[in-house]
Coordinates of C-alpha atoms in Angstrom, one line a residue:
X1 CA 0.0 0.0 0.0
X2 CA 3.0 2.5 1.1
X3 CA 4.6 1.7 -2.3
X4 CA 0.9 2.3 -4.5
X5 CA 0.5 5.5 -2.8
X6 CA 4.1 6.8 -3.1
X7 CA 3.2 6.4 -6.8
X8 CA 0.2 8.4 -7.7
X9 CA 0.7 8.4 -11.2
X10 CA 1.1 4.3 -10.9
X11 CA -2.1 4.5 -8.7
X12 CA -3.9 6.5 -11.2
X13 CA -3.3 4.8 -14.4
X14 CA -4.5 1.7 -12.6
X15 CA -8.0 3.6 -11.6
X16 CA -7.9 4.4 -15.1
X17 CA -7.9 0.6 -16.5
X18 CA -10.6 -0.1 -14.0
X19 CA -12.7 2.5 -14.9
X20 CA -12.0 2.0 -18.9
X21 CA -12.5 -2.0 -18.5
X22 CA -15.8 -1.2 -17.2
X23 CA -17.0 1.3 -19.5
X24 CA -15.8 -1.1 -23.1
X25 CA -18.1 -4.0 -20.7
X26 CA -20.9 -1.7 -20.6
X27 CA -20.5 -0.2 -24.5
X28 CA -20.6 -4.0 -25.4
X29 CA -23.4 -4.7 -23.7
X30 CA -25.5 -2.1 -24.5
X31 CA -24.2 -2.9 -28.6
X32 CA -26.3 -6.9 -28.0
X33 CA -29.7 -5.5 -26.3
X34 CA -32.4 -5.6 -29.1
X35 CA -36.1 -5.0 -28.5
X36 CA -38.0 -8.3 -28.5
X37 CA -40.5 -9.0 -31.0
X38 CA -42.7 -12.1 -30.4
X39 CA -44.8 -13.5 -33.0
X40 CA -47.7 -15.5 -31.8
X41 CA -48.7 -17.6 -35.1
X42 CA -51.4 -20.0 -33.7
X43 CA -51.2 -23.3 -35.2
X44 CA -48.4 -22.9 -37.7
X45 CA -46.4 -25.7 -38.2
X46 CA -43.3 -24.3 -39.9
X47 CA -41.6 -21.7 -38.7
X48 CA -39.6 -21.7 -41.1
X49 CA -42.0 -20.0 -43.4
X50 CA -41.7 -16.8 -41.0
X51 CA -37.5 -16.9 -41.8
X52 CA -37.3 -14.6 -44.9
X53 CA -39.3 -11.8 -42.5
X54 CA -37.2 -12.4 -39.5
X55 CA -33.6 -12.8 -41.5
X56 CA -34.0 -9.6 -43.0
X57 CA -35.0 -7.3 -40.1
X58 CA -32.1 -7.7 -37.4
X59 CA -32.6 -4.8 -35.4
X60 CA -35.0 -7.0 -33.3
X61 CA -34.9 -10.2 -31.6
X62 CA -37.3 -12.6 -33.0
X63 CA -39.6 -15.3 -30.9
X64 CA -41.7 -17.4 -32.7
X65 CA -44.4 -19.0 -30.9
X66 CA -47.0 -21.4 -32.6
X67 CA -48.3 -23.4 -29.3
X68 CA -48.8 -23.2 -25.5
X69 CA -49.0 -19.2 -25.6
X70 CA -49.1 -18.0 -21.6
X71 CA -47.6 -14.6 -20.2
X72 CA -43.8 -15.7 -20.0
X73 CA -43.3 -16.2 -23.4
X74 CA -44.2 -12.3 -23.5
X75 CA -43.3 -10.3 -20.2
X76 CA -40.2 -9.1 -21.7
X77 CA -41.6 -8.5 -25.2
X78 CA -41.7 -5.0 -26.5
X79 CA -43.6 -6.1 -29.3
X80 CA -46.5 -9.0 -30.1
X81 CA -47.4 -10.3 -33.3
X82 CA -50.6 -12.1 -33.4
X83 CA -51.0 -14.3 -36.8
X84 CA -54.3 -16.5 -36.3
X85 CA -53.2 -19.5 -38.5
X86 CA -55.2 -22.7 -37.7
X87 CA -59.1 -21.0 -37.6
X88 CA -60.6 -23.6 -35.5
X89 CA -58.3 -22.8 -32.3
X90 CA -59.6 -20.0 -31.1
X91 CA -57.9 -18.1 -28.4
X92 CA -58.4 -19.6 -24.9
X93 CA -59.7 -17.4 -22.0
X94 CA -56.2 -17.8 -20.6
X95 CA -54.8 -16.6 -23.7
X96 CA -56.9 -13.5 -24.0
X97 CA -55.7 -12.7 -20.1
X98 CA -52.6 -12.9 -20.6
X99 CA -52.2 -10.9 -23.5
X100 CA -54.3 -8.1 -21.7
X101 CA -51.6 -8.2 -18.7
X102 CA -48.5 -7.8 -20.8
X103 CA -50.7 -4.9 -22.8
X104 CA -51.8 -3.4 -19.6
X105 CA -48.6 -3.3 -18.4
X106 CA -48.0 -0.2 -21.0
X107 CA -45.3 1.5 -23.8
X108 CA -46.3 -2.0 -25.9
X109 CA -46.9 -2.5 -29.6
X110 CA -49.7 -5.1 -30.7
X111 CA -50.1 -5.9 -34.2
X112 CA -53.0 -8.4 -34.9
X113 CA -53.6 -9.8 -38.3
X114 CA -57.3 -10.8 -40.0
X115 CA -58.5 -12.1 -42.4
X116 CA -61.9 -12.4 -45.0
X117 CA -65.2 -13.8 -45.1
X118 CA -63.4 -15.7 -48.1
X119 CA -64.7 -19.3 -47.3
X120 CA -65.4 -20.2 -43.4
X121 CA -62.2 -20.2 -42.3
X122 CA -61.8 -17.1 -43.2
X123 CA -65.0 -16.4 -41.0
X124 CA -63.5 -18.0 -37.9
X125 CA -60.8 -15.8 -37.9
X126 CA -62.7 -13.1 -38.2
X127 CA -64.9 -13.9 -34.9
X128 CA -61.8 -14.8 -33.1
X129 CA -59.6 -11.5 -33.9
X130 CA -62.4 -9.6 -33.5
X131 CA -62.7 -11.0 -29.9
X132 CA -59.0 -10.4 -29.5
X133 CA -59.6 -6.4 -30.1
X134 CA -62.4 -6.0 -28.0
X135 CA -60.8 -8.1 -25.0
X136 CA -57.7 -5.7 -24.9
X137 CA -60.1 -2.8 -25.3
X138 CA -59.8 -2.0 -28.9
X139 CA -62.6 -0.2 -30.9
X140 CA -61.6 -1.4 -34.1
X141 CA -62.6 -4.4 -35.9
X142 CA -62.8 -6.4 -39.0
X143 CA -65.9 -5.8 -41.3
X144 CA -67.3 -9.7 -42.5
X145 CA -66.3 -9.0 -46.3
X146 CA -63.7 -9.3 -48.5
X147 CA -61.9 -6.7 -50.7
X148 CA -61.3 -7.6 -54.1
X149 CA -59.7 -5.3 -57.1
X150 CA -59.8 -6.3 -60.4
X151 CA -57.1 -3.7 -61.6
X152 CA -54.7 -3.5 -58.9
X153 CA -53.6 -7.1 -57.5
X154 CA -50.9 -9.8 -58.5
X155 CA -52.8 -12.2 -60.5
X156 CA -56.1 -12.7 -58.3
X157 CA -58.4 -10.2 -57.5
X158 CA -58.7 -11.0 -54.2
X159 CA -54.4 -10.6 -54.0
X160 CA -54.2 -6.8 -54.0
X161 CA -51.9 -4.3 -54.4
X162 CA -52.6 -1.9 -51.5
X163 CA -50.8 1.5 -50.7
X164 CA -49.3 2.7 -47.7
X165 CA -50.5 6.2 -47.3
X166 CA -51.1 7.0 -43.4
X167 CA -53.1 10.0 -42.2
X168 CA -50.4 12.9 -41.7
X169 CA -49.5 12.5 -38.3
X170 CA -47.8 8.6 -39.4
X171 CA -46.8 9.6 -42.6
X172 CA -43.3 8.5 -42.2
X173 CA -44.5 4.6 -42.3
X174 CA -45.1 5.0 -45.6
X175 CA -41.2 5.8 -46.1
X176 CA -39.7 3.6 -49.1
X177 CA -43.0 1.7 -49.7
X178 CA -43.7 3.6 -53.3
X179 CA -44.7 0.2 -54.5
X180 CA -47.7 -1.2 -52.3
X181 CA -47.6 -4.2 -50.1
X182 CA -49.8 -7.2 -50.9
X183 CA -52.8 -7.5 -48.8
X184 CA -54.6 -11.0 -49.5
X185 CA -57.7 -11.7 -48.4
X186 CA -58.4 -8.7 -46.6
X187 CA -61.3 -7.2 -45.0
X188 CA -61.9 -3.2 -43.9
X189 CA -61.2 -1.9 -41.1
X190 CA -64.0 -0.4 -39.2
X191 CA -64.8 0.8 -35.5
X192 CA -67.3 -0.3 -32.9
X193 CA -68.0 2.2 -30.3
X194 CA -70.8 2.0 -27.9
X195 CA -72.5 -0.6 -30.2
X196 CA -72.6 1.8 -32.8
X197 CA -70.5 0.7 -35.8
X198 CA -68.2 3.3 -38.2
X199 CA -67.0 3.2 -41.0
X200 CA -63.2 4.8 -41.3
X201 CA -63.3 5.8 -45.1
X202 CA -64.6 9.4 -44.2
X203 CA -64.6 11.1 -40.6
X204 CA -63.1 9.6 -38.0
X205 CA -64.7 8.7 -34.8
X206 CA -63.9 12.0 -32.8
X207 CA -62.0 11.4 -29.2
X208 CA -60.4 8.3 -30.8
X209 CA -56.8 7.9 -31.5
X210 CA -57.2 6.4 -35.1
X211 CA -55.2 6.7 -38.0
X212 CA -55.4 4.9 -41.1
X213 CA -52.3 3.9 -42.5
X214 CA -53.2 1.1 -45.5
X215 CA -55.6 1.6 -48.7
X216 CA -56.6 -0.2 -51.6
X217 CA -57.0 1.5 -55.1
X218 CA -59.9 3.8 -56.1
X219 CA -61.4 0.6 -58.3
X220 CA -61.2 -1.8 -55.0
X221 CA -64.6 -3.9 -54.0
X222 CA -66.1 -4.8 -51.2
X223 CA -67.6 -8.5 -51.9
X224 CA -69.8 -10.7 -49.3
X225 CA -68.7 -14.3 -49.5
X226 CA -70.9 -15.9 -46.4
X227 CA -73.2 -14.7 -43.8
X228 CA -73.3 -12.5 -42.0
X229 CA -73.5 -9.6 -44.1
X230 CA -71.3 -6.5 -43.6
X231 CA -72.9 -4.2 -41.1
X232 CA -71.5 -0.9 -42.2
X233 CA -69.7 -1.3 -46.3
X234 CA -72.7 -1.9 -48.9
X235 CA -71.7 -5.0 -50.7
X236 CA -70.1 -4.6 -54.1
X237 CA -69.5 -0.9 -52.8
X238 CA -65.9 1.0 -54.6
X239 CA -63.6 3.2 -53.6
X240 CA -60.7 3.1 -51.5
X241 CA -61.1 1.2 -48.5
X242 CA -58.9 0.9 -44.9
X243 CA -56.9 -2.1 -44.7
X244 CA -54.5 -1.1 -42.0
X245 CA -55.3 1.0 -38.9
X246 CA -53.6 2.1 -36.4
X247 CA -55.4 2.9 -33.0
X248 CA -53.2 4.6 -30.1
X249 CA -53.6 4.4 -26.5
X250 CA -51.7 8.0 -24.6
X251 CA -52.6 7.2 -21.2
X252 CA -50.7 3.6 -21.4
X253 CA -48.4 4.7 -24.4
X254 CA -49.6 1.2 -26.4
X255 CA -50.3 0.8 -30.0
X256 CA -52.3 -1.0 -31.7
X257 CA -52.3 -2.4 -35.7
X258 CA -54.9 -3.7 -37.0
X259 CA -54.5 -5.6 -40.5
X260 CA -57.1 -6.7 -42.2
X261 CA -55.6 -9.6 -44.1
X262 CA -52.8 -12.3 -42.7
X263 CA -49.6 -11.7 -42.9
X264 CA -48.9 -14.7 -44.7
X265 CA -51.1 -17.6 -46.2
X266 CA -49.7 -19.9 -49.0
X267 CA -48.0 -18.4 -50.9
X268 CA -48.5 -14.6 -50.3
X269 CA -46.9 -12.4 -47.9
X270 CA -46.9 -9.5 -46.5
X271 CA -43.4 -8.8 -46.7
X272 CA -43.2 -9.8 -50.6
X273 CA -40.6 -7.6 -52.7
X274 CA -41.7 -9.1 -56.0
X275 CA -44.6 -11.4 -57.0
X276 CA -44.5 -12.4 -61.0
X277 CA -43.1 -9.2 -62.4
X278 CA -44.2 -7.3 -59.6
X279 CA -41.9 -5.3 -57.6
X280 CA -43.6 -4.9 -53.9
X281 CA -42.6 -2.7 -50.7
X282 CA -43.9 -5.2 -48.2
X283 CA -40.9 -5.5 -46.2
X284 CA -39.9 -2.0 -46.1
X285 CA -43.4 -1.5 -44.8
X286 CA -43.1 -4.2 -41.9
X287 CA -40.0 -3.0 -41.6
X288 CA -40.9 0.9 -40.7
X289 CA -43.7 -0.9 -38.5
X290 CA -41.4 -2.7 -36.5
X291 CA -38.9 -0.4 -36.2
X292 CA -41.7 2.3 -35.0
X293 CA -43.2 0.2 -32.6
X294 CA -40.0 -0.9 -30.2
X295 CA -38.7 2.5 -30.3
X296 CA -38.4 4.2 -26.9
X297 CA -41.5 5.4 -25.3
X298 CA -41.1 9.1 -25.3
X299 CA -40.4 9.0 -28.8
X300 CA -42.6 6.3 -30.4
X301 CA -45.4 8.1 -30.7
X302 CA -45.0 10.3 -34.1
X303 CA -40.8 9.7 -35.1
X304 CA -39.2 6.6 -36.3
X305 CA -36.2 5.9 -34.5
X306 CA -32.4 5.8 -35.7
X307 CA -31.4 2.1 -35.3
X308 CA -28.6 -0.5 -36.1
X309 CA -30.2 -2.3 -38.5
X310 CA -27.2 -4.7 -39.7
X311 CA -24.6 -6.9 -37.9
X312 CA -22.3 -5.1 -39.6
X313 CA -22.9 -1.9 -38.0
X314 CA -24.5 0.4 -40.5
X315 CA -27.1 2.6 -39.2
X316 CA -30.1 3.5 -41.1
X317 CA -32.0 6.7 -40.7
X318 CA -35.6 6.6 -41.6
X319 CA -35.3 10.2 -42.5
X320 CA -32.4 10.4 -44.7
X321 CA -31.6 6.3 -45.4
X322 CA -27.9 7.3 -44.5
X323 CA -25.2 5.1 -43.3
X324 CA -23.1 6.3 -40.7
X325 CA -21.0 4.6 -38.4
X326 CA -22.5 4.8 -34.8
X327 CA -21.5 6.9 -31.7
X328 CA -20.9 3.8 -29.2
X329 CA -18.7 1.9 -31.9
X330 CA -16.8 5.0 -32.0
X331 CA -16.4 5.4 -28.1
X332 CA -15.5 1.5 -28.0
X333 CA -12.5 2.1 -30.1
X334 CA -11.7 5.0 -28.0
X335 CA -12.1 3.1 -24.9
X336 CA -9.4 0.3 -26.4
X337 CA -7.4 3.0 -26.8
X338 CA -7.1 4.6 -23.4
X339 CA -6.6 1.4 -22.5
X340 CA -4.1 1.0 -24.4
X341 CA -2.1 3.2 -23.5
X342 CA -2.4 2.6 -19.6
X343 CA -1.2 -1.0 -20.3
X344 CA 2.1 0.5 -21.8
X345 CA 2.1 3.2 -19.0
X346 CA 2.4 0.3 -16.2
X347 CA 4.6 -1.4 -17.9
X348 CA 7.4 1.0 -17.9
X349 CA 6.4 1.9 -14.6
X350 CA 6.9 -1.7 -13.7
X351 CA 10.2 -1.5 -15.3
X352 CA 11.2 1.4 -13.7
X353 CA 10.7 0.2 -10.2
X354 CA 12.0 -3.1 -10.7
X355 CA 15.2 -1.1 -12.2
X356 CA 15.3 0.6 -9.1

């Protein structure tokens, strides 16, 4: 001890490791923490079909969950994807519970995916997601139709090519999604509010956080395929029609997006680039969705965060798309440094008093 502190500048440089091992341990860490994003596909049996969607978005860490859904698979989640794939298993009181914990629990993103009165499982899902909204105190719904365009789709009329156009205050999701994103099978979108149903084509509901982020063309259709009949859209009714909404919740700082088609079924996906010769902005779309809803809470709101969206370290700004080498890399490097050089100050120090 006499020796250490008849050395200050040997006692410094060692507070000085210390203090710089602790800070490159902390940089590090903070480098491998990713937002969790859970996808809850009920009754899939390969997950491998979610793999092109979850290889290409890194910024997130991916759970895939297709069976025996209960609160732990979600606590730490900052983000739930709920894919209804088998229609006949419908979501257990349990289920419905638990999902309304984690989303009471605040600053959480839910995105729940429908799907059409196409044939009757189509229907089921409809019932079932529809339950789903109005058990985590949702407003919005899915109408029982289907939306069909026989200009703008990818081969079927009932495979459209929607656009990504959000009401002002979101208008940055629609940010590198010039193309459309496929929307199969898809209902509208409407809202349910004191037993009094609305359509979202025209005025919102006032005192209601709802935006509409997802149309389909001008020449779109509304078709009824099995009972019962829409309650609000007139069947074979055009125009451009909601397929995605977005309800917010300020008090518990949640969102909510509602889609009215699944995100995959067959051979369509949401997340299609090109279908035929088709180019599609599906992923840049889920990707701007994603990306917006595990941001920080006092910014998700209205702004799209600035995240690492690569292993390889390039950052990607949804405002410019610029690639720029990130501040905590550049302090790591600096930390190595520093400590760098302390190593070779002890070390001639050592030398020095063992020379003496």
């Amino acid at each position: 001890i006499v020796m250490w502190l008849k050395r200050p500048i040997l006692t410094l440089l060692m507070v000085m490791l210390l203090l710089t091992i602790i800070h490159i341990n902390t940089i590090t860490v903070g480098e491998v923490e990713k937002p969790i994003v859970v996808i809850y596909a009920k009754g899939l049996v390969d997950k491998d079909v979610l793999k092109p969607l979850t290889n290409s978005i890194t910024s997130v860490e991916w759970r895939i969950i297709t069976g025996n859904f209960t609160f732990k698979n979600i606590t730490d989640a900052k983000m739930l994807i709920v894919v209804k794939v088998d229609p006949k298993d419908n979501f257990t009181v349990i289920e419905l519970s638990d999902i309304n914990r984690w989303w009471r629990s605040g600053g959480k993103t839910l995105w729940v995916f429908g799907d059409s009165d196409h044939d009757m499982d189509g229907c089921l899902r409809i019932n079932d997601t529809n339950s789903l909204l109005e058990a985590i105190g949702s407003v919005l719904r899915l109408e029982n139709c289907e939306v069909v365009d026989e200009v703008s789709n990818v081969g079927i009329v009932n495979a459209i090519i929607a656009n990504v156009n959000p009401d002002k205050p979101l208008d940055f999701l629609s940010i590198s999604t010039s193309h459309g994103v496929l929307m199969y099978r898809s209902s509208v979108i409407v809202a349910k509010i004191d037993d009094t149903w609305h359509a979202l084509e025209g005025q919102l509901p006032k005192d209601r956080h709802i935006y509409r982020i997802v149309w389909s063309d001008d020449n779109a259709k509304v078709v009824d395929n099995l009972e019962p009949k829409p309650i609000i859209h007139k069947v074979n009714s055009s125009g451009k029609l909601v397929l995605t909404a977005v309800e917010m919740f300020p008090t518990t700082r949640n969102l909510l997006i509602v889609s009215g088609g699944p995100l995959f079924f067959n051979n369509y996906t949401m997340w299609s680039v090109k279908v035929g010769n088709t180019t599609l902005s599906g992923l840049e779309f889920i990707r701007n969705i994603v990306l917006w809803g595990t941001s920080k809470d006092n910014v998700r709101l209205f702004t799209l965060p600035t995240v690492t969206e690569t292993t390889t370290k390039t950052t990607t700004s949804f405002i410019t798309r610029t690639k720029t080498v990130p501040p905590d890399i550049t302090m790591y490097y600096s930390a190595l440094a520093v400590m760098l050089v302390v190593i070779v100050g002890l070390a001639y120090l050592a030398f020095t008093v063992r020379r003496g």
